[in-house]
PDB file of C-alpha atoms in Angstrom:
ATOM      1  CA  UNK W   1       3.990 -12.595 -19.371  1.00  0.00           C
ATOM      2  CA  UNK W   2       0.418 -11.203 -19.406  1.00  0.00           C
ATOM      3  CA  UNK W   3      -0.743  -8.562 -16.965  1.00  0.00           C
ATOM      4  CA  UNK W   4       0.157  -4.979 -16.207  1.00  0.00           C
ATOM      5  CA  UNK W   5       3.637  -3.681 -15.532  1.00  0.00           C
ATOM      6  CA  UNK W   6       2.963  -1.610 -12.407  1.00  0.00           C
ATOM      7  CA  UNK W   7       6.337   0.110 -12.708  1.00  0.00           C
ATOM      8  CA  UNK W   8       5.343   1.805 -15.970  1.00  0.00           C
ATOM      9  CA  UNK W   9       3.088   3.981 -13.793  1.00  0.00           C
ATOM     10  CA  UNK W  10       5.854   5.092 -11.421  1.00  0.00           C
ATOM     11  CA  UNK W  11       6.544   8.832 -11.521  1.00  0.00           C
ATOM     12  CA  UNK W  12       9.826  10.619 -10.812  1.00  0.00           C
ATOM     13  CA  UNK W  13       8.048  13.170  -8.611  1.00  0.00           C
ATOM     14  CA  UNK W  14       7.050  10.313  -6.280  1.00  0.00           C
ATOM     15  CA  UNK W  15      10.627   9.364  -5.357  1.00  0.00           C
ATOM     16  CA  UNK W  16      11.473  10.200  -1.742  1.00  0.00           C
ATOM     17  CA  UNK W  17      15.145  10.700  -0.889  1.00  0.00           C
ATOM     18  CA  UNK W  18      16.904  11.521   2.394  1.00  0.00           C
ATOM     19  CA  UNK W  19      13.712  11.987   4.416  1.00  0.00           C
ATOM     20  CA  UNK W  20      13.088  10.169   7.697  1.00  0.00           C
ATOM     21  CA  UNK W  21       9.302  10.698   7.775  1.00  0.00           C
ATOM     22  CA  UNK W  22       6.503  11.651   5.386  1.00  0.00           C
ATOM     23  CA  UNK W  23       2.767  11.211   5.059  1.00  0.00           C
ATOM     24  CA  UNK W  24       0.473   9.399   2.674  1.00  0.00           C
ATOM     25  CA  UNK W  25      -2.763  11.213   1.917  1.00  0.00           C
ATOM     26  CA  UNK W  26      -5.932  10.174   0.115  1.00  0.00           C
ATOM     27  CA  UNK W  27      -8.377  13.022  -0.286  1.00  0.00           C
ATOM     28  CA  UNK W  28     -11.967  12.162  -1.243  1.00  0.00           C
ATOM     29  CA  UNK W  29     -12.626  12.334  -4.960  1.00  0.00           C
ATOM     30  CA  UNK W  30     -11.095  10.936  -8.101  1.00  0.00           C
ATOM     31  CA  UNK W  31      -7.426  11.744  -7.532  1.00  0.00           C
ATOM     32  CA  UNK W  32      -4.993   8.995  -6.456  1.00  0.00           C
ATOM     33  CA  UNK W  33      -3.244   8.848  -3.091  1.00  0.00           C
ATOM     34  CA  UNK W  34      -0.193  11.098  -2.777  1.00  0.00           C
ATOM     35  CA  UNK W  35       2.709  11.872  -0.477  1.00  0.00           C
ATOM     36  CA  UNK W  36       3.080  14.949   1.708  1.00  0.00           C
ATOM     37  CA  UNK W  37       6.012  16.373   3.625  1.00  0.00           C
ATOM     38  CA  UNK W  38       3.936  18.836   5.669  1.00  0.00           C
ATOM     39  CA  UNK W  39       1.078  17.892   8.026  1.00  0.00           C
ATOM     40  CA  UNK W  40      -0.209  21.472   7.948  1.00  0.00           C
ATOM     41  CA  UNK W  41      -1.036  21.275   4.239  1.00  0.00           C
ATOM     42  CA  UNK W  42      -2.721  17.841   4.068  1.00  0.00           C
ATOM     43  CA  UNK W  43      -4.368  15.219   6.257  1.00  0.00           C
ATOM     44  CA  UNK W  44      -2.012  12.295   6.643  1.00  0.00           C
ATOM     45  CA  UNK W  45      -3.852   8.960   6.698  1.00  0.00           C
ATOM     46  CA  UNK W  46      -0.581   7.100   7.288  1.00  0.00           C
ATOM     47  CA  UNK W  47       2.905   8.134   8.344  1.00  0.00           C
ATOM     48  CA  UNK W  48       5.928   6.503   6.745  1.00  0.00           C
ATOM     49  CA  UNK W  49       8.891   6.187   9.072  1.00  0.00           C
ATOM     50  CA  UNK W  50      12.114   5.834   7.099  1.00  0.00           C
ATOM     51  CA  UNK W  51      14.843   5.608   9.774  1.00  0.00           C
ATOM     52  CA  UNK W  52      17.536   4.654   7.264  1.00  0.00           C
ATOM     53  CA  UNK W  53      16.531   7.537   4.966  1.00  0.00           C
ATOM     54  CA  UNK W  54      16.356   5.083   2.090  1.00  0.00           C
ATOM     55  CA  UNK W  55      15.345   6.092  -1.408  1.00  0.00           C
ATOM     56  CA  UNK W  56      11.685   5.145  -1.793  1.00  0.00           C
ATOM     57  CA  UNK W  57       9.444   4.961  -4.847  1.00  0.00           C
ATOM     58  CA  UNK W  58       5.864   5.848  -3.912  1.00  0.00           C
ATOM     59  CA  UNK W  59       3.404   4.330  -6.385  1.00  0.00           C
ATOM     60  CA  UNK W  60      -0.287   5.248  -6.281  1.00  0.00           C
ATOM     61  CA  UNK W  61      -2.434   2.299  -7.366  1.00  0.00           C
ATOM     62  CA  UNK W  62      -6.141   3.118  -6.946  1.00  0.00           C
ATOM     63  CA  UNK W  63      -7.278   5.757  -9.464  1.00  0.00           C
ATOM     64  CA  UNK W  64      -3.864   5.550 -11.169  1.00  0.00           C
ATOM     65  CA  UNK W  65      -3.133   2.033 -12.487  1.00  0.00           C
ATOM     66  CA  UNK W  66      -5.945   0.686 -14.714  1.00  0.00           C
ATOM     67  CA  UNK W  67      -6.823  -2.691 -13.223  1.00  0.00           C
ATOM     68  CA  UNK W  68      -9.923  -4.346 -14.680  1.00  0.00           C
ATOM     69  CA  UNK W  69     -11.646  -7.563 -13.704  1.00  0.00           C
ATOM     70  CA  UNK W  70     -11.652 -10.423 -16.188  1.00  0.00           C
ATOM     71  CA  UNK W  71     -14.984  -9.290 -17.638  1.00  0.00           C
ATOM     72  CA  UNK W  72     -13.094  -6.168 -18.776  1.00  0.00           C
ATOM     73  CA  UNK W  73     -15.914  -3.846 -17.811  1.00  0.00           C
ATOM     74  CA  UNK W  74     -15.716  -3.367 -14.072  1.00  0.00           C
ATOM     75  CA  UNK W  75     -12.912  -1.957 -12.010  1.00  0.00           C
ATOM     76  CA  UNK W  76     -11.280  -4.330  -9.608  1.00  0.00           C
ATOM     77  CA  UNK W  77     -10.781  -3.787  -5.919  1.00  0.00           C
ATOM     78  CA  UNK W  78      -7.332  -2.355  -5.405  1.00  0.00           C
ATOM     79  CA  UNK W  79      -5.208  -0.945  -2.638  1.00  0.00           C
ATOM     80  CA  UNK W  80      -4.392   2.749  -2.500  1.00  0.00           C
ATOM     81  CA  UNK W  81      -0.622   2.718  -2.889  1.00  0.00           C
ATOM     82  CA  UNK W  82       2.687   0.896  -2.789  1.00  0.00           C
ATOM     83  CA  UNK W  83       6.170   1.722  -1.534  1.00  0.00           C
ATOM     84  CA  UNK W  84       9.273   0.168  -3.069  1.00  0.00           C
ATOM     85  CA  UNK W  85      12.991   0.555  -2.574  1.00  0.00           C
ATOM     86  CA  UNK W  86      14.288   2.844  -5.323  1.00  0.00           C
ATOM     87  CA  UNK W  87      15.456   1.978  -7.909  1.00  0.00           C
ATOM     88  CA  UNK W  88      12.652  -0.568  -8.203  1.00  0.00           C
ATOM     89  CA  UNK W  89      14.798  -3.194  -9.956  1.00  0.00           C
ATOM     90  CA  UNK W  90      16.797  -3.703  -6.712  1.00  0.00           C
ATOM     91  CA  UNK W  91      13.786  -5.601  -5.315  1.00  0.00           C
ATOM     92  CA  UNK W  92      14.723  -5.014  -1.701  1.00  0.00           C
ATOM     93  CA  UNK W  93      11.447  -3.932  -0.056  1.00  0.00           C
ATOM     94  CA  UNK W  94       7.850  -3.828  -1.297  1.00  0.00           C
ATOM     95  CA  UNK W  95       4.890  -2.546   0.718  1.00  0.00           C
ATOM     96  CA  UNK W  96       1.217  -2.670  -0.337  1.00  0.00           C
ATOM     97  CA  UNK W  97      -0.942  -0.093   1.486  1.00  0.00           C
ATOM     98  CA  UNK W  98      -4.679   0.313   1.961  1.00  0.00           C
ATOM     99  CA  UNK W  99      -5.734   3.570   3.613  1.00  0.00           C
ATOM    100  CA  UNK W 100      -8.876   3.889   5.724  1.00  0.00           C
ATOM    101  CA  UNK W 101     -10.474   6.729   7.662  1.00  0.00           C
ATOM    102  CA  UNK W 102     -13.277   5.019   9.574  1.00  0.00           C
ATOM    103  CA  UNK W 103     -14.751   5.097  13.061  1.00  0.00           C
ATOM    104  CA  UNK W 104     -14.413   2.110  15.361  1.00  0.00           C
ATOM    105  CA  UNK W 105     -18.044   1.114  14.714  1.00  0.00           C
ATOM    106  CA  UNK W 106     -17.330   0.657  10.984  1.00  0.00           C
ATOM    107  CA  UNK W 107     -13.887  -0.896  11.431  1.00  0.00           C
ATOM    108  CA  UNK W 108     -14.732  -4.609  11.062  1.00  0.00           C
ATOM    109  CA  UNK W 109     -16.357  -4.224   7.640  1.00  0.00           C
ATOM    110  CA  UNK W 110     -13.651  -1.772   6.534  1.00  0.00           C
ATOM    111  CA  UNK W 111     -10.902  -4.128   7.732  1.00  0.00           C
ATOM    112  CA  UNK W 112     -12.316  -7.076   5.764  1.00  0.00           C
ATOM    113  CA  UNK W 113     -12.736  -4.901   2.662  1.00  0.00           C
ATOM    114  CA  UNK W 114      -9.165  -3.591   3.033  1.00  0.00           C
ATOM    115  CA  UNK W 115      -7.779  -7.131   3.128  1.00  0.00           C
ATOM    116  CA  UNK W 116      -9.744  -7.964  -0.039  1.00  0.00           C
ATOM    117  CA  UNK W 117      -8.357  -4.844  -1.736  1.00  0.00           C
ATOM    118  CA  UNK W 118      -4.797  -5.818  -0.818  1.00  0.00           C
ATOM    119  CA  UNK W 119      -5.311  -9.403  -2.012  1.00  0.00           C
ATOM    120  CA  UNK W 120      -6.753  -8.376  -5.369  1.00  0.00           C
ATOM    121  CA  UNK W 121      -3.950  -5.868  -5.975  1.00  0.00           C
ATOM    122  CA  UNK W 122      -1.345  -8.501  -5.131  1.00  0.00           C
ATOM    123  CA  UNK W 123      -3.007 -10.949  -7.538  1.00  0.00           C
ATOM    124  CA  UNK W 124      -2.794  -8.347 -10.329  1.00  0.00           C
ATOM    125  CA  UNK W 125       0.827  -7.587  -9.403  1.00  0.00           C
ATOM    126  CA  UNK W 126       1.693 -11.299  -9.614  1.00  0.00           C
ATOM    127  CA  UNK W 127       0.379 -11.528 -13.189  1.00  0.00           C
ATOM    128  CA  UNK W 128       3.423  -9.549 -14.375  1.00  0.00           C
ATOM    129  CA  UNK W 129       5.901  -9.373 -11.483  1.00  0.00           C
ATOM    130  CA  UNK W 130       7.467 -11.819  -9.049  1.00  0.00           C
ATOM    131  CA  UNK W 131       7.236 -11.199  -5.318  1.00  0.00           C
ATOM    132  CA  UNK W 132       9.614 -13.947  -4.246  1.00  0.00           C
ATOM    133  CA  UNK W 133      12.639 -11.893  -5.308  1.00  0.00           C
ATOM    134  CA  UNK W 134      11.871  -9.125  -2.760  1.00  0.00           C
ATOM    135  CA  UNK W 135      13.736  -9.465   0.536  1.00  0.00           C
ATOM    136  CA  UNK W 136      10.986  -7.721   2.556  1.00  0.00           C
ATOM    137  CA  UNK W 137       7.328  -8.061   1.639  1.00  0.00           C
ATOM    138  CA  UNK W 138       4.749  -6.175   3.692  1.00  0.00           C
ATOM    139  CA  UNK W 139       1.112  -5.114   3.471  1.00  0.00           C
ATOM    140  CA  UNK W 140      -0.464  -2.463   5.698  1.00  0.00           C
ATOM    141  CA  UNK W 141      -4.040  -1.565   6.520  1.00  0.00           C
ATOM    142  CA  UNK W 142      -3.746   1.981   7.878  1.00  0.00           C
ATOM    143  CA  UNK W 143      -6.746   3.565   9.620  1.00  0.00           C
ATOM    144  CA  UNK W 144      -6.241   7.267  10.380  1.00  0.00           C
ATOM    145  CA  UNK W 145      -8.872   7.383  13.139  1.00  0.00           C
ATOM    146  CA  UNK W 146      -7.444   4.345  14.925  1.00  0.00           C
ATOM    147  CA  UNK W 147      -3.741   4.274  14.036  1.00  0.00           C
ATOM    148  CA  UNK W 148      -2.941   1.166  16.083  1.00  0.00           C
ATOM    149  CA  UNK W 149      -5.087  -1.959  15.962  1.00  0.00           C
ATOM    150  CA  UNK W 150      -6.481  -2.868  19.360  1.00  0.00           C
ATOM    151  CA  UNK W 151      -6.572  -6.564  18.434  1.00  0.00           C
ATOM    152  CA  UNK W 152      -3.948  -8.854  17.007  1.00  0.00           C
ATOM    153  CA  UNK W 153      -5.987 -10.307  14.088  1.00  0.00           C
ATOM    154  CA  UNK W 154      -3.679 -13.303  14.248  1.00  0.00           C
ATOM    155  CA  UNK W 155      -5.733 -15.545  11.951  1.00  0.00           C
ATOM    156  CA  UNK W 156      -5.882 -12.868   9.203  1.00  0.00           C
ATOM    157  CA  UNK W 157      -2.135 -12.266   9.502  1.00  0.00           C
ATOM    158  CA  UNK W 158      -1.304 -15.986   9.377  1.00  0.00           C
ATOM    159  CA  UNK W 159      -3.593 -16.663   6.400  1.00  0.00           C
ATOM    160  CA  UNK W 160      -2.195 -13.687   4.484  1.00  0.00           C
ATOM    161  CA  UNK W 161       1.353 -14.878   5.167  1.00  0.00           C
ATOM    162  CA  UNK W 162       0.466 -18.417   4.089  1.00  0.00           C
ATOM    163  CA  UNK W 163      -1.296 -17.296   0.884  1.00  0.00           C
ATOM    164  CA  UNK W 164       1.131 -14.590  -0.281  1.00  0.00           C
ATOM    165  CA  UNK W 165       4.314 -14.837   1.818  1.00  0.00           C
ATOM    166  CA  UNK W 166       3.679 -11.219   2.816  1.00  0.00           C
ATOM    167  CA  UNK W 167       3.516  -9.903   6.386  1.00  0.00           C
ATOM    168  CA  UNK W 168       0.188  -8.140   7.022  1.00  0.00           C
ATOM    169  CA  UNK W 169       0.126  -5.303   9.568  1.00  0.00           C
ATOM    170  CA  UNK W 170      -2.623  -3.094  10.959  1.00  0.00           C
ATOM    171  CA  UNK W 171      -1.044   0.269  11.717  1.00  0.00           C
ATOM    172  CA  UNK W 172      -1.074   3.836  10.420  1.00  0.00           C
ATOM    173  CA  UNK W 173       2.682   4.012  10.999  1.00  0.00           C
ATOM    174  CA  UNK W 174       4.462   2.283   8.150  1.00  0.00           C
ATOM    175  CA  UNK W 175       8.063   1.466   8.959  1.00  0.00           C
ATOM    176  CA  UNK W 176      10.188   1.255   5.812  1.00  0.00           C
ATOM    177  CA  UNK W 177      13.439  -0.591   6.478  1.00  0.00           C
TER     178      UNK W 177
END
């Protein structure tokens, strides 16, 4: 099967165990998104709620997994991170995440771009992996400045579900169940 094995880029230090809540951060610059357990030390763009205290594999994507367009020269659009039930071979839950930190006036363009980033990442993921085997498949667009979408975006959600069989959500609180 051609493509990139995303799981080869998973790191042991990004496994979360026994924690009911943690943050996902994405500082400006060339470093990938990362997890934080303390709001005082980092700015959380999204909060992960883990009520069942499941074991979670955090996987940074942007600036971590080398995804190139077919021309081989330009970087592809990609989401910031993924969350998976650990160990990843259990294929219980998968979550694709795009982080944003934009004002309301810039939200429409950022929202459309975020959806494109999620789609392109999913397309790359599908070149090597199968999504159908995951019991729960979610994608989140998380905007730190506006943590809860003030519109339903029903047509985007329905199209995303139809195209990828993944539930798209607009919220900075990511519920991992």
